[in-house]
Each structure stands twice: as C-alpha cells, then as structure tokens.
Amino acid sequence: MEASHDAHAHDDHHHAPSGIGRYFTTTNHKDIGSMYMWFSLIMFFVGGFMALVIRAELFQPGIQIVNPDVFNQLTTIHALVMIFGAVMPAFVGYANWQIPLMVGASDMAFARVNNWSFWLMPPAAALLVGSFLVPGGAAGSGWTLYPPLSIQGGISVDMTILAVHIMGASSIMGSINIITTILNMRAPGMTLMRMPMFVWTWLITAYLLIAVMPVLAGAVTMLLTDRHFGTHFFNAAGGGDPTMFMHIFWFFGHPEVYIMILPAFGIISHIIPTFARKPLFGYASMVYATASIALLSFIVWGHHMFTVGMPAAGNLFFMYATMLIAVPTGVKVFNWIATLWKGSITFETPMLFAIGFVSLFTIGGFSGLVLAVTPVDITLHNTYYVVAHFHYVLFSGAIFSIMGGAYYWLPKWTGHMYDETLGKVHFWLTAISFNITFFPQHFLGLAGMPRRIPDYAPQFTEFNQISSIGAFLLGFSQLLFLYVVIKCIRGGVKAEAKAWEGAEGLEWTVPSPAPYHTFETPPAFH
Amino acid sequence: MSQTNPLPRSASHHGNKYLTAILCAALAAAFFIGTVTHLFF
C-alpha cells in the first residue's frame, strides 16, 4: 500500500485553535478522538475504584466495608461505567482518530454531529455516577436492569434509564457518522476490500450499534412507562412478563459484547502484522469472519437465559448457535498465529499487549464455550465462573487491545515515542495481576460461589483473598499507564512519520504528530 | 459556534453521504419502533 503525501505536505501550516472553548466547539476528529480517550480513561479509573471497593469487601467473608445494598449498587454501576463509559468511548475515540487517517478522509462525515455525540457523554456519566447521591442510592438491579427490581427501585433507576438513553443516542449518532465516513469518504481507489482491518471491524460494529442500541432504548423506555405511566409490559402484578424484558435486553446485550470486541480484533490485526513484519494472513477471511460473528450475535441471546425456562428446542438452538461463533473466532485467532509464523518478530509494548490479547482472550473464548453448553450453564449460571469468563473477554480482550493500540498509535498522536521500559513494566504488571485477579474466580465459580453477593462461605476465603490482592495490584498498575501517556505527551524521542518499521497504512504517511488537518486533498491510493 | 474545521463540507468520493446517513437513521428507527410495538401483537 502506498500513498502520495505531496498533496498534504503543507498540512502542518494550519494551527489548532487555542483556549478552553476549543474543546466545546471543536469539530476536528482528532480533538474529538482525544476527548473520547480522556473521558474513557477517567471512567476507567472511576469504574476501577468501584471494582476495588467490591474486591476489598470480598477480601474476607462477612460484611466489612459496604452494606449489601451498596454492594449491589457498586456492581451495577461498575458494569455500566466500564461498558458505556470506558470501553465503548475508547473505541469511538480510536474510530475518530484513526478512521479518517486510515481511509484518507479530511474529517468525519458529519463533524458537528461528532461534537454532539461526544458532549452527550459527560452528562450521561454524571447521571450514572451521581445516582449514588440520591435517596436510596444508585440502581442495584445489576447492569441488566431486570424487572421486578428495576421497577421497584427509586429515582436512581430513572437516572440510569436516562443515562442509557443519552448514551444510546450518542452511540447511534456516532455510528451513523462512522458508517458514512467509511462508505462515502474513502480516498479514491480504496475499495472496500482494500480497507485497513480496523476500518472493517468498525464498519461492522457500527451496524451492530445501529441495530441494537434502539432495542435497548425501547426496552428501557417500556421500563420507564411501567414505572411511571401505568403500563404493565414487564410488571407481573399487572399481567406483564418480566421474562420478555430479558429477551429484549439480551437481544441487545449479546451483540453489545461483540460491539466491545470487534474493534479490538481490528486493533490487534494492525499490531501483529507490524511487529511480525508480515502482511496480515487471510485478510479476506478476517473480513468474512468479522461479519459472520456479527450476524451470529443476533441469534444467540438465549444463552444468557438457560435457567429462565425455555423449551428444550430453544435451549438446543441457542446452545448450538453459540458454539458456532467459535468457528469464525477460531479463524481470526489462527490467522493471527499464521501472521506470526516465520515473521521477524520483535516484542515492543504494543506487541506484548497483542500477544497477551490472543492468549488470554482465547481463554475467555474457551470458557464461553463451556458456558454455552446448556446443562453446564445451568450449574455455573450466576457463579464466579461467569465473572471470570467475561473479564477474560473484556479485560484481557477489549482493555488489552485498547492499551496496546494506545502504545501503538501514541507516536502518531503525540509525535513522541513513549517510554518503552515503562511500557513493558506496565504490560507485565497488568498481565500478571490480571491473571492473579481473575483466574482463581474460575475455581470459585466451579465450587459454587454466587456472584453479586457481598458475603460468602468461609471455604471460599483463600481464592477471594488472592483475587483481591491481584485486583489492587491491577488497579494501581494502571496509574503507570497514565504516567507513561502523560510523559509521552510532554516529550520524548521524536517519532518518525512511520513510527514502526513494519507499519503499513495511510496514517503512517502523514507526519508525527498528525497535523491538525490531514488529507484536505485526498491522497492517491495505489 | 466558532468553526475550527474550515474544510469543504462534503468530501464524499463514493456516493451521497446524506443518503447513507438517512438510511442508517431509518434502520435505527425501525429497530426502536419494532421493539416497542411488537409486544402489542
């Protein structure tokens, strides 16, 4: 892939506007991308703080630090903050920064909408986190907001519903922007099957968001009318069906899992070829596998509900459909390994996170297959095995890719190389403490420890203590990431336009840091 | 609102971006309406 950059050689003559007002009014994709990233990092620490309170409470049996109501509120808001406040905005930040650079567009298709999409997020986050301060505390129904608890809850449930509505609107507008940028704004000559893998994964993710965020919005709207306007969609006391909420919620909820992992696949598909110094193995199969995972995600929601009481045919269908997802996911994992095969591999920090991702995400994928088996799930449902499973998918999956991607593109964003030694220390601290935290939770789950309960039987104490020690190490290790990022922004070795020897793509043809305006004239894409 | 990105508004090289956006919005609206109305049938 080559691109002429004569056309944008003078880009850096533009100067970014200054002053605080710049960030409120900016329509620049790089500014908005950075704001999403910082917002995500702040929410990551807010959600992480809640996780540490949860793990502190679980350090020993009995009730020590928070009462059971607050414990439930912490698990609920921890999940919502991490999903909607940390992981999703981080990937939208990547989309904002990278997609225009990767497809040779001057900006996102609808730059003002882009500004609005971002500025909807802080009020939504304030509603979520601020709900701890209202009478009765935050929503304690779990992030799934299942009735009847969510119908009975106080005003904090309304705040949570409003936050979900706002974040959903932001996601839908962001998705429309991303789809339009990719489909309409690509540089001439960049056909769909020549797009970078990250762009493909985001195109598919954006369609998933457009399909399922309105479903969540519909579900919580009906919840709201049940609470305040006399309807009985989900209220059994009035003839409604709480199980229907679960079906609608998980029709959103399962694709949501892929919304949080497909962009991660995209990032990893750039890091591994760069540091293996080989093109991505099986590009077309990667695209088709991503699309297959997305399509399958719509027909597996019932695997979250095996214990609800579905007909055997329903259980069987959802079990087999879920197992089917392992096929395209396996294609991707084998393609990454094949990319490494006979590569000229070096292990800079992004590559460490990428290999950590492939290894640990695969463990989460396998425990997902275990949970897909209906009779096994009936035993393991609502135990710590499930908690271990989805943290392997979401932390060592989504978060590892976000960290790896940050180290990979920081030179392009800041113009400086990050501190490689500190980056590697951060990776090893994170990888080791992550496993100390979450691997024992498999054993706790297999032994029958239920999730979302602040107390437990004494025989679970040792594994819980190991897990809590790991969690504190994991949490405080992330302060090192913050330090490395700030240090990189403030200075360091000057980064080349092509910061990594093996990197390919249009983003590496512009100077580092990327000028405020890029590709005002579309690049010639050969 | 000060304009910090004085670029040509429509740099679309592959079709009409407004049409794409309207179709996407229609898809989102269809899923929302489908969700809240299907319980009535």
Coordinates of C-alpha atoms in Angstrom, one line a residue:
Chain A
M1 CA 0.0 0.0 0.0
E2 CA 1.4 3.3 -1.0
A3 CA 0.1 6.8 -0.8
S4 CA 1.4 10.1 -2.2
H5 CA 1.7 12.6 0.5
D6 CA 2.7 15.5 -1.7
A7 CA -0.9 16.7 -1.5
H8 CA -0.8 17.2 2.2
A9 CA 2.8 18.2 2.6
H10 CA 1.6 21.6 3.8
D11 CA -0.9 20.4 6.3
D12 CA 1.1 21.4 9.3
H13 CA 0.9 25.0 8.3
H14 CA -2.6 25.0 9.9
H15 CA -2.6 25.9 13.5
A16 CA -5.0 24.4 16.0
P17 CA -7.3 26.9 17.7
S18 CA -6.4 27.5 21.4
G19 CA -8.4 28.3 24.6
I20 CA -10.8 26.2 26.6
G21 CA -13.6 27.0 24.2
R22 CA -11.9 24.9 21.5
Y23 CA -12.9 21.7 23.2
F24 CA -16.6 22.7 23.5
T25 CA -16.9 23.7 19.9
T26 CA -14.4 21.6 18.1
T27 CA -15.4 19.7 15.0
N28 CA -12.0 18.2 14.4
H29 CA -11.9 14.5 14.5
K30 CA -8.5 14.4 16.3
D31 CA -9.7 16.7 19.1
I32 CA -12.9 14.7 19.5
G33 CA -10.9 11.5 19.4
S34 CA -8.6 12.7 22.2
M35 CA -11.6 13.9 24.2
Y36 CA -13.2 10.4 23.9
M37 CA -9.9 8.8 25.0
W38 CA -9.5 11.0 28.1
F39 CA -13.2 10.6 29.0
S40 CA -12.7 6.8 28.7
L41 CA -9.6 6.8 30.8
I42 CA -11.3 8.9 33.6
M43 CA -14.3 6.5 33.6
F44 CA -11.9 3.5 33.6
F45 CA -10.5 4.8 36.9
V46 CA -14.0 5.6 38.3
G47 CA -15.2 2.1 37.4
G48 CA -11.9 0.7 38.7
F49 CA -12.3 2.4 42.0
M50 CA -15.7 0.7 42.4
A51 CA -14.2 -2.6 41.5
L52 CA -11.6 -2.2 44.2
V53 CA -14.3 -1.4 46.8
I54 CA -16.0 -4.6 45.7
R55 CA -12.8 -6.6 46.0
A56 CA -12.0 -5.1 49.3
E57 CA -15.4 -6.2 50.6
L58 CA -14.8 -9.7 49.3
F59 CA -11.3 -9.9 50.9
Q60 CA -12.9 -11.9 53.7
P61 CA -16.3 -13.4 54.5
G62 CA -18.8 -11.3 56.3
I63 CA -19.8 -7.7 55.8
Q64 CA -16.9 -5.3 56.4
I65 CA -16.9 -2.2 54.3
V66 CA -20.2 -1.7 52.5
N67 CA -23.7 -2.9 53.2
P68 CA -25.3 -5.4 50.8
D69 CA -27.4 -2.6 49.1
V70 CA -24.4 -0.5 48.3
F71 CA -22.5 -3.6 47.2
N72 CA -25.3 -4.3 44.6
Q73 CA -25.2 -0.7 43.5
L74 CA -21.4 -0.9 43.1
T75 CA -21.6 -4.0 40.9
T76 CA -24.3 -2.4 38.8
I77 CA -22.7 1.0 38.2
H78 CA -19.2 -0.6 37.9
A79 CA -20.5 -2.6 34.9
L80 CA -22.4 0.3 33.3
V81 CA -19.5 2.7 33.8
M82 CA -17.0 0.2 32.3
I83 CA -19.2 -0.8 29.4
F84 CA -20.7 2.5 28.4
G85 CA -18.2 4.9 29.9
A86 CA -14.8 3.2 29.4
V87 CA -14.7 0.5 26.7
M88 CA -17.2 1.9 24.2
P89 CA -15.9 5.5 24.3
A90 CA -12.3 4.3 24.0
F91 CA -13.1 2.5 20.7
V92 CA -15.1 5.5 19.5
G93 CA -12.0 7.6 20.3
Y94 CA -9.9 5.2 18.2
A95 CA -12.5 5.4 15.4
N96 CA -12.4 9.2 15.5
W97 CA -8.6 9.4 15.4
Q98 CA -7.9 6.6 13.1
I99 CA -10.7 6.1 10.6
P100 CA -10.3 9.4 8.7
L101 CA -6.5 8.9 8.8
M102 CA -6.8 5.3 7.6
V103 CA -9.2 6.0 4.7
G104 CA -7.7 9.3 3.6
A105 CA -10.6 11.5 4.6
S106 CA -10.3 15.1 5.8
D107 CA -12.5 14.5 8.8
M108 CA -15.6 12.6 9.9
A109 CA -18.6 12.9 7.5
F110 CA -20.7 14.9 9.9
A111 CA -18.2 16.9 12.1
R112 CA -20.8 18.9 14.1
V113 CA -22.8 15.7 14.9
N114 CA -19.5 14.3 16.0
N115 CA -19.1 17.1 18.6
W116 CA -22.6 16.5 19.8
S117 CA -22.0 12.7 20.1
F118 CA -19.1 13.4 22.5
W119 CA -20.7 16.1 24.6
L120 CA -23.7 13.9 25.3
M121 CA -21.4 11.5 27.2
P122 CA -20.3 13.6 30.2
P123 CA -23.9 14.4 31.3
A124 CA -24.8 10.7 31.0
A125 CA -21.8 9.7 33.1
A126 CA -22.7 12.3 35.7
L127 CA -26.2 10.9 35.9
L128 CA -24.8 7.4 36.4
V129 CA -22.2 8.2 38.9
G130 CA -24.3 10.9 40.6
S131 CA -27.1 8.4 41.2
F132 CA -25.1 7.2 44.3
L133 CA -26.0 10.5 45.9
V134 CA -29.8 10.4 45.6
P135 CA -32.0 8.9 48.4
G136 CA -31.8 5.1 48.3
G137 CA -28.5 5.2 46.4
A138 CA -27.8 4.0 42.9
A139 CA -29.6 1.4 40.9
G140 CA -28.9 -2.0 42.4
S141 CA -30.6 -4.2 39.9
G142 CA -27.4 -5.3 38.1
W143 CA -26.4 -3.7 34.8
T144 CA -29.1 -5.7 33.1
L145 CA -31.8 -3.7 34.8
Y146 CA -34.1 -6.7 35.2
P147 CA -37.6 -6.2 36.5
P148 CA -39.1 -6.5 39.0
L149 CA -36.1 -4.9 40.9
S150 CA -35.8 -2.2 38.3
I151 CA -39.5 -1.4 38.5
Q152 CA -39.3 -1.2 42.3
G153 CA -36.1 0.9 42.6
G154 CA -36.0 4.6 43.4
I155 CA -35.2 7.7 41.3
S156 CA -31.7 6.4 40.7
V157 CA -33.3 3.8 38.3
D158 CA -34.8 6.7 36.3
M159 CA -31.4 8.4 36.3
T160 CA -29.8 5.2 35.0
I161 CA -32.5 4.9 32.3
L162 CA -32.0 8.5 31.2
A163 CA -28.2 7.9 31.1
V164 CA -28.7 4.8 29.0
H165 CA -31.0 6.8 26.6
I166 CA -28.4 9.6 26.3
M167 CA -25.5 7.2 25.7
G168 CA -27.6 5.3 23.2
A169 CA -28.4 8.4 21.3
S170 CA -24.7 9.3 21.3
S171 CA -23.7 5.8 20.1
I172 CA -26.3 5.9 17.2
M173 CA -25.2 9.3 16.0
G174 CA -21.5 8.2 16.3
S175 CA -22.3 5.0 14.3
I176 CA -24.0 6.9 11.5
N177 CA -21.0 9.1 11.3
I178 CA -18.6 6.2 11.2
I179 CA -20.6 4.3 8.6
T180 CA -20.9 7.4 6.4
T181 CA -17.3 8.3 6.7
I182 CA -16.2 4.8 5.7
L183 CA -18.7 4.2 2.9
N184 CA -18.6 7.7 1.4
M185 CA -15.4 9.5 2.3
R186 CA -12.7 6.9 1.5
A187 CA -9.9 8.1 -0.8
P188 CA -10.5 7.3 -4.4
G189 CA -9.1 3.9 -5.2
M190 CA -9.6 2.5 -1.8
T191 CA -12.1 -0.3 -2.5
L192 CA -13.9 -1.9 0.4
M193 CA -11.7 -5.0 0.3
R194 CA -8.6 -2.8 0.4
M195 CA -9.6 -1.0 3.6
P196 CA -7.5 -1.5 6.7
M197 CA -8.8 -4.2 9.0
F198 CA -9.6 -1.7 11.8
V199 CA -11.9 0.2 9.5
W200 CA -13.7 -3.0 8.5
T201 CA -14.2 -4.1 12.1
W202 CA -15.6 -0.6 13.0
L203 CA -17.9 -0.6 9.9
I204 CA -19.5 -3.9 11.1
T205 CA -19.5 -2.7 14.7
A206 CA -21.3 0.5 13.7
Y207 CA -24.1 -1.5 12.0
L208 CA -24.4 -3.7 15.2
L209 CA -24.8 -0.5 17.2
I210 CA -27.4 0.9 14.9
A211 CA -29.4 -2.4 15.2
V212 CA -29.2 -2.9 18.9
M213 CA -29.0 0.4 20.7
P214 CA -32.5 1.3 19.6
V215 CA -33.6 -2.1 21.1
L216 CA -32.1 -1.2 24.4
A217 CA -33.7 2.2 24.2
G218 CA -37.1 0.6 23.5
A219 CA -36.7 -1.8 26.5
V220 CA -35.7 0.9 28.9
T221 CA -38.5 3.2 27.6
M222 CA -41.0 0.5 28.3
L223 CA -39.4 0.1 31.8
L224 CA -39.9 3.8 32.3
T225 CA -43.6 3.7 31.3
D226 CA -44.1 0.7 33.6
R227 CA -42.6 2.7 36.5
H228 CA -44.4 5.9 36.0
F229 CA -47.2 5.8 33.4
G230 CA -49.3 2.8 34.4
T231 CA -48.2 0.3 31.7
H232 CA -47.5 -3.3 32.5
F233 CA -45.2 -4.5 29.8
F234 CA -42.9 -6.2 32.3
N235 CA -44.8 -6.0 35.6
A236 CA -46.2 -9.4 36.5
A237 CA -48.6 -7.8 39.0
G238 CA -50.4 -6.2 36.1
G239 CA -50.2 -9.2 33.8
G240 CA -46.9 -8.2 32.2
D241 CA -44.0 -10.5 31.5
P242 CA -40.6 -9.9 33.2
T243 CA -39.1 -12.6 31.0
M244 CA -39.9 -10.6 27.9
F245 CA -37.6 -7.8 29.2
M246 CA -34.8 -10.4 29.5
H247 CA -35.3 -11.5 25.9
I248 CA -35.3 -7.9 24.6
F249 CA -32.4 -6.9 26.8
W250 CA -30.2 -9.8 25.6
F251 CA -31.2 -9.2 22.0
F252 CA -29.3 -6.0 22.6
G253 CA -26.9 -7.4 25.2
H254 CA -25.2 -10.1 23.2
P255 CA -24.4 -8.0 20.1
E256 CA -23.2 -5.5 22.7
V257 CA -20.5 -8.0 23.7
Y258 CA -19.3 -8.0 20.1
I259 CA -19.5 -4.2 19.9
M260 CA -16.9 -4.3 22.6
I261 CA -14.6 -6.9 20.9
L262 CA -14.8 -6.4 17.1
P263 CA -12.8 -3.1 17.2
A264 CA -10.4 -4.9 19.5
F265 CA -9.9 -7.5 16.8
G266 CA -9.2 -4.6 14.3
I267 CA -6.5 -3.1 16.5
I268 CA -4.8 -6.4 17.0
S269 CA -5.0 -7.0 13.3
H270 CA -2.7 -4.0 12.8
I271 CA -0.3 -4.5 15.7
I272 CA 0.6 -8.2 14.9
P273 CA 1.5 -7.6 11.2
T274 CA 3.5 -4.5 12.2
F275 CA 5.7 -6.3 14.7
A276 CA 5.8 -9.6 12.8
R277 CA 6.8 -7.6 9.7
K278 CA 4.4 -9.5 7.6
P279 CA 1.1 -8.7 6.0
L280 CA -2.0 -9.9 7.9
F281 CA -2.6 -13.5 7.0
G282 CA -6.0 -14.2 5.4
Y283 CA -7.3 -10.6 5.1
A284 CA -10.5 -11.6 3.2
S285 CA -11.2 -14.4 5.7
M286 CA -10.8 -11.9 8.5
V287 CA -13.4 -9.7 7.0
Y288 CA -15.8 -12.5 6.4
A289 CA -15.2 -13.9 9.9
T290 CA -15.9 -10.5 11.5
A291 CA -19.2 -10.2 9.5
S292 CA -20.1 -13.8 10.5
I293 CA -19.5 -13.1 14.2
A294 CA -21.7 -10.0 13.9
L295 CA -24.6 -11.9 12.2
L296 CA -24.4 -14.8 14.6
S297 CA -24.5 -12.4 17.5
F298 CA -28.2 -11.7 16.7
I299 CA -29.3 -15.4 17.2
V300 CA -27.5 -16.4 20.4
W301 CA -29.1 -14.1 23.1
G302 CA -30.9 -17.0 24.7
H303 CA -27.7 -18.4 26.1
H304 CA -27.9 -15.8 28.8
M305 CA -31.2 -17.2 29.8
F306 CA -30.8 -21.0 30.0
T307 CA -32.1 -21.0 33.6
V308 CA -35.2 -18.9 32.8
G309 CA -37.1 -21.9 31.5
M310 CA -37.2 -22.1 27.7
P311 CA -38.5 -25.1 25.7
A312 CA -35.7 -27.7 25.1
A313 CA -35.7 -26.8 21.4
G314 CA -34.9 -23.2 22.3
N315 CA -32.1 -24.2 24.7
L316 CA -30.7 -26.5 22.0
F317 CA -30.9 -23.8 19.3
F318 CA -29.1 -21.2 21.4
M319 CA -26.5 -23.7 22.5
Y320 CA -25.6 -24.8 19.0
A321 CA -25.8 -21.3 17.6
T322 CA -23.4 -20.1 20.4
M323 CA -20.9 -22.8 19.7
L324 CA -21.0 -21.9 16.0
I325 CA -19.4 -18.5 16.9
A326 CA -16.2 -20.4 17.8
V327 CA -15.7 -21.1 14.1
P328 CA -15.2 -17.5 12.8
T329 CA -13.5 -16.6 16.1
G330 CA -11.1 -19.5 15.6
V331 CA -10.5 -18.3 12.0
K332 CA -9.3 -15.0 13.4
V333 CA -7.1 -16.5 16.1
F334 CA -5.5 -18.9 13.6
N335 CA -4.9 -16.0 11.2
W336 CA -3.1 -14.0 13.8
I337 CA -1.0 -17.0 14.7
A338 CA -0.3 -17.6 11.0
T339 CA 0.7 -13.9 10.6
L340 CA 3.3 -14.5 13.4
W341 CA 4.5 -17.7 11.7
K342 CA 8.1 -17.2 10.3
G343 CA 7.7 -13.4 11.0
S344 CA 10.6 -11.2 12.0
I345 CA 9.1 -10.6 15.4
T346 CA 10.0 -8.0 18.0
F347 CA 8.3 -7.5 21.3
E348 CA 7.6 -3.8 21.8
T349 CA 4.9 -3.0 24.2
P350 CA 2.0 -2.9 21.7
M351 CA 3.1 -6.4 20.5
L352 CA 3.2 -7.7 24.1
F353 CA -0.4 -6.5 24.6
A354 CA -1.4 -8.1 21.3
I355 CA 0.1 -11.4 22.2
G356 CA -1.4 -11.1 25.7
F357 CA -4.7 -10.4 24.0
V358 CA -4.5 -13.5 21.7
S359 CA -3.5 -15.8 24.6
L360 CA -5.9 -14.5 27.3
F361 CA -8.9 -13.7 25.2
T362 CA -8.7 -17.2 23.9
I363 CA -9.0 -18.5 27.5
G364 CA -12.2 -16.3 27.8
G365 CA -13.4 -17.7 24.5
F366 CA -13.0 -21.2 25.7
S367 CA -14.7 -20.6 29.0
G368 CA -17.5 -19.1 26.9
L369 CA -17.8 -22.4 25.0
V370 CA -18.0 -24.2 28.4
L371 CA -20.9 -21.9 29.4
A372 CA -22.6 -22.4 26.0
V373 CA -23.3 -26.0 26.9
T374 CA -26.8 -25.7 28.4
P375 CA -26.6 -28.3 31.2
V376 CA -23.2 -26.9 32.3
D377 CA -24.5 -23.4 32.2
I378 CA -27.4 -24.4 34.4
T379 CA -24.8 -25.4 37.0
L380 CA -22.5 -22.4 36.5
H381 CA -25.1 -19.7 35.9
N382 CA -24.7 -16.7 38.3
T383 CA -21.4 -18.1 39.7
Y384 CA -18.0 -16.5 39.7
Y385 CA -17.1 -18.7 36.7
V386 CA -19.2 -16.3 34.6
V387 CA -17.5 -13.3 36.2
A388 CA -14.1 -14.9 35.3
H389 CA -15.2 -15.6 31.8
F390 CA -16.4 -12.2 30.8
H391 CA -13.4 -10.4 32.5
Y392 CA -11.1 -12.6 30.4
V393 CA -13.1 -11.4 27.3
L394 CA -13.5 -7.8 28.3
F395 CA -10.3 -7.0 30.2
S396 CA -7.7 -9.2 28.5
G397 CA -9.7 -8.7 25.3
A398 CA -11.1 -5.2 25.0
I399 CA -8.9 -3.4 27.5
F400 CA -5.6 -5.1 26.4
S401 CA -6.4 -4.1 22.8
I402 CA -7.1 -0.5 23.9
M403 CA -3.8 -0.4 25.9
G404 CA -1.9 -2.0 23.0
G405 CA -3.5 0.4 20.5
A406 CA -2.6 3.4 22.7
Y407 CA 1.1 2.4 22.7
Y408 CA 0.9 1.6 19.0
W409 CA -0.5 5.0 17.9
L410 CA 0.8 7.3 20.7
P411 CA 3.8 8.2 18.5
K412 CA 1.4 9.3 15.7
W413 CA -0.9 11.2 18.1
T414 CA 1.8 12.9 20.2
G415 CA 4.8 13.0 17.9
H416 CA 6.9 11.3 20.7
M417 CA 7.9 7.7 21.4
Y418 CA 6.6 6.5 24.7
D419 CA 9.0 5.2 27.4
E420 CA 9.5 1.6 26.2
T421 CA 10.8 0.3 29.5
L422 CA 7.9 1.7 31.5
G423 CA 5.5 0.4 28.8
K424 CA 6.9 -3.1 29.2
V425 CA 6.7 -2.9 33.0
H426 CA 3.1 -1.8 32.7
F427 CA 2.3 -4.7 30.4
W428 CA 3.9 -7.3 32.7
L429 CA 2.3 -5.9 35.9
T430 CA -1.1 -5.8 34.1
A431 CA -0.9 -9.3 32.6
I432 CA 0.3 -10.9 35.8
S433 CA -2.0 -9.1 38.2
F434 CA -4.9 -9.7 35.8
N435 CA -4.4 -13.4 36.0
I436 CA -4.0 -13.3 39.8
T437 CA -7.3 -11.5 40.0
F438 CA -9.4 -13.4 37.6
F439 CA -8.0 -16.9 37.2
P440 CA -9.0 -18.0 40.8
Q441 CA -12.5 -16.8 40.1
H442 CA -12.9 -19.9 37.8
F443 CA -12.3 -22.1 40.8
L444 CA -14.6 -20.1 43.0
G445 CA -17.4 -20.4 40.4
L446 CA -16.8 -24.1 39.8
A447 CA -17.0 -24.5 43.6
G448 CA -20.4 -22.7 43.6
M449 CA -19.7 -19.2 44.8
P450 CA -22.5 -16.9 43.6
R451 CA -21.8 -13.5 42.0
R452 CA -23.3 -10.2 43.2
I453 CA -23.2 -11.3 46.9
P454 CA -21.1 -9.4 49.4
D455 CA -20.7 -12.3 51.8
Y456 CA -19.6 -15.9 51.2
A457 CA -18.9 -19.2 52.9
P458 CA -15.5 -19.5 54.6
Q459 CA -14.2 -22.2 52.3
F460 CA -14.0 -19.6 49.5
T461 CA -11.7 -17.2 51.5
E462 CA -8.3 -18.1 50.1
F463 CA -9.2 -17.7 46.4
N464 CA -11.0 -14.5 47.2
Q465 CA -8.0 -13.1 49.0
I466 CA -5.7 -14.0 46.1
S467 CA -8.2 -12.3 43.7
S468 CA -8.5 -9.2 45.8
I469 CA -4.7 -8.8 46.1
G470 CA -4.4 -9.2 42.3
A471 CA -7.2 -6.6 41.8
F472 CA -5.4 -4.0 43.9
L473 CA -2.1 -4.6 42.0
L474 CA -4.0 -4.5 38.7
G475 CA -5.8 -1.3 39.6
F476 CA -2.7 0.6 40.8
S477 CA -0.6 -0.7 37.8
Q478 CA -2.9 1.4 35.6
L479 CA -1.6 4.6 37.2
L480 CA 1.7 3.7 35.5
F481 CA -0.2 3.7 32.2
L482 CA -1.5 7.2 33.0
Y483 CA 2.1 8.3 33.8
V484 CA 3.5 6.9 30.6
V485 CA 0.8 8.6 28.5
I486 CA 1.4 12.0 30.2
K487 CA 5.2 11.6 29.9
C488 CA 4.8 10.8 26.2
I489 CA 2.6 13.8 25.5
R490 CA 5.0 16.1 27.3
G491 CA 8.1 14.9 25.4
G492 CA 10.4 12.1 24.5
V493 CA 12.2 10.8 21.5
K494 CA 10.8 12.4 18.3
A495 CA 8.7 9.9 16.4
E496 CA 9.1 9.4 12.6
A497 CA 6.2 9.7 10.3
K498 CA 6.4 5.9 10.1
A499 CA 7.0 5.3 13.7
W500 CA 7.3 1.5 13.4
E501 CA 9.4 -0.2 10.8
G502 CA 6.8 -2.7 9.8
A503 CA 3.7 -0.4 9.9
E504 CA 1.6 -0.1 6.8
G505 CA -1.3 2.3 6.0
L506 CA -2.2 5.9 5.2
E507 CA -1.9 7.1 8.8
W508 CA 1.9 6.5 8.6
T509 CA 2.3 8.7 5.6
V510 CA 1.4 11.9 7.5
P511 CA 4.0 13.5 9.9
S512 CA 4.1 12.6 13.6
P513 CA 2.3 14.2 15.4
A514 CA -0.5 14.1 12.8
P515 CA -1.2 17.7 11.7
Y516 CA -4.4 19.3 12.8
H517 CA -5.8 18.9 9.3
T518 CA -4.9 16.0 7.2
F519 CA -5.9 14.8 3.7
E520 CA -7.6 18.1 2.7
T521 CA -6.8 16.8 -0.7
P522 CA -7.5 13.1 -0.9
P523 CA -4.3 11.0 -1.1
A524 CA -3.6 9.0 -4.2
F525 CA -4.2 5.4 -3.1
H526 CA -2.5 2.8 -5.2
Chain B
M1 CA -20.1 28.4 17.4
S2 CA -16.6 29.0 16.2
Q3 CA -15.7 26.8 13.3
T4 CA -12.4 25.0 13.9
N5 CA -12.5 22.9 10.9
P6 CA -12.9 25.0 7.8
L7 CA -12.8 22.2 5.3
P8 CA -15.1 21.6 2.4
R9 CA -18.3 20.2 3.9
S10 CA -18.9 17.4 1.5
A11 CA -15.7 15.5 0.6
S12 CA -17.7 12.4 -0.4
H13 CA -16.0 10.3 -3.1
H14 CA -18.3 7.3 -3.1
G15 CA -22.0 8.3 -3.3
N16 CA -24.1 10.7 -1.3
K17 CA -23.3 10.8 2.4
Y18 CA -26.7 12.3 3.3
L19 CA -28.4 9.3 1.7
T20 CA -26.2 6.9 3.7
A21 CA -27.0 8.7 6.9
I22 CA -30.7 8.8 6.3
L23 CA -30.8 5.1 5.6
C24 CA -28.8 4.4 8.8
A25 CA -31.2 6.5 10.8
A26 CA -34.2 4.8 9.3
L27 CA -32.7 1.4 10.2
A28 CA -32.2 2.6 13.8
A29 CA -35.8 4.0 13.9
A30 CA -37.2 0.7 12.6
F31 CA -35.5 -1.3 15.4
F32 CA -36.8 1.1 18.0
I33 CA -40.3 1.1 16.7
G34 CA -40.2 -2.7 16.2
T35 CA -39.1 -3.2 19.8
V36 CA -41.8 -1.1 21.4
T37 CA -44.7 -2.2 19.2
H38 CA -44.1 -6.0 18.9
L39 CA -45.5 -6.6 22.3
F40 CA -48.9 -5.3 21.2
F41 CA -49.2 -8.1 18.6

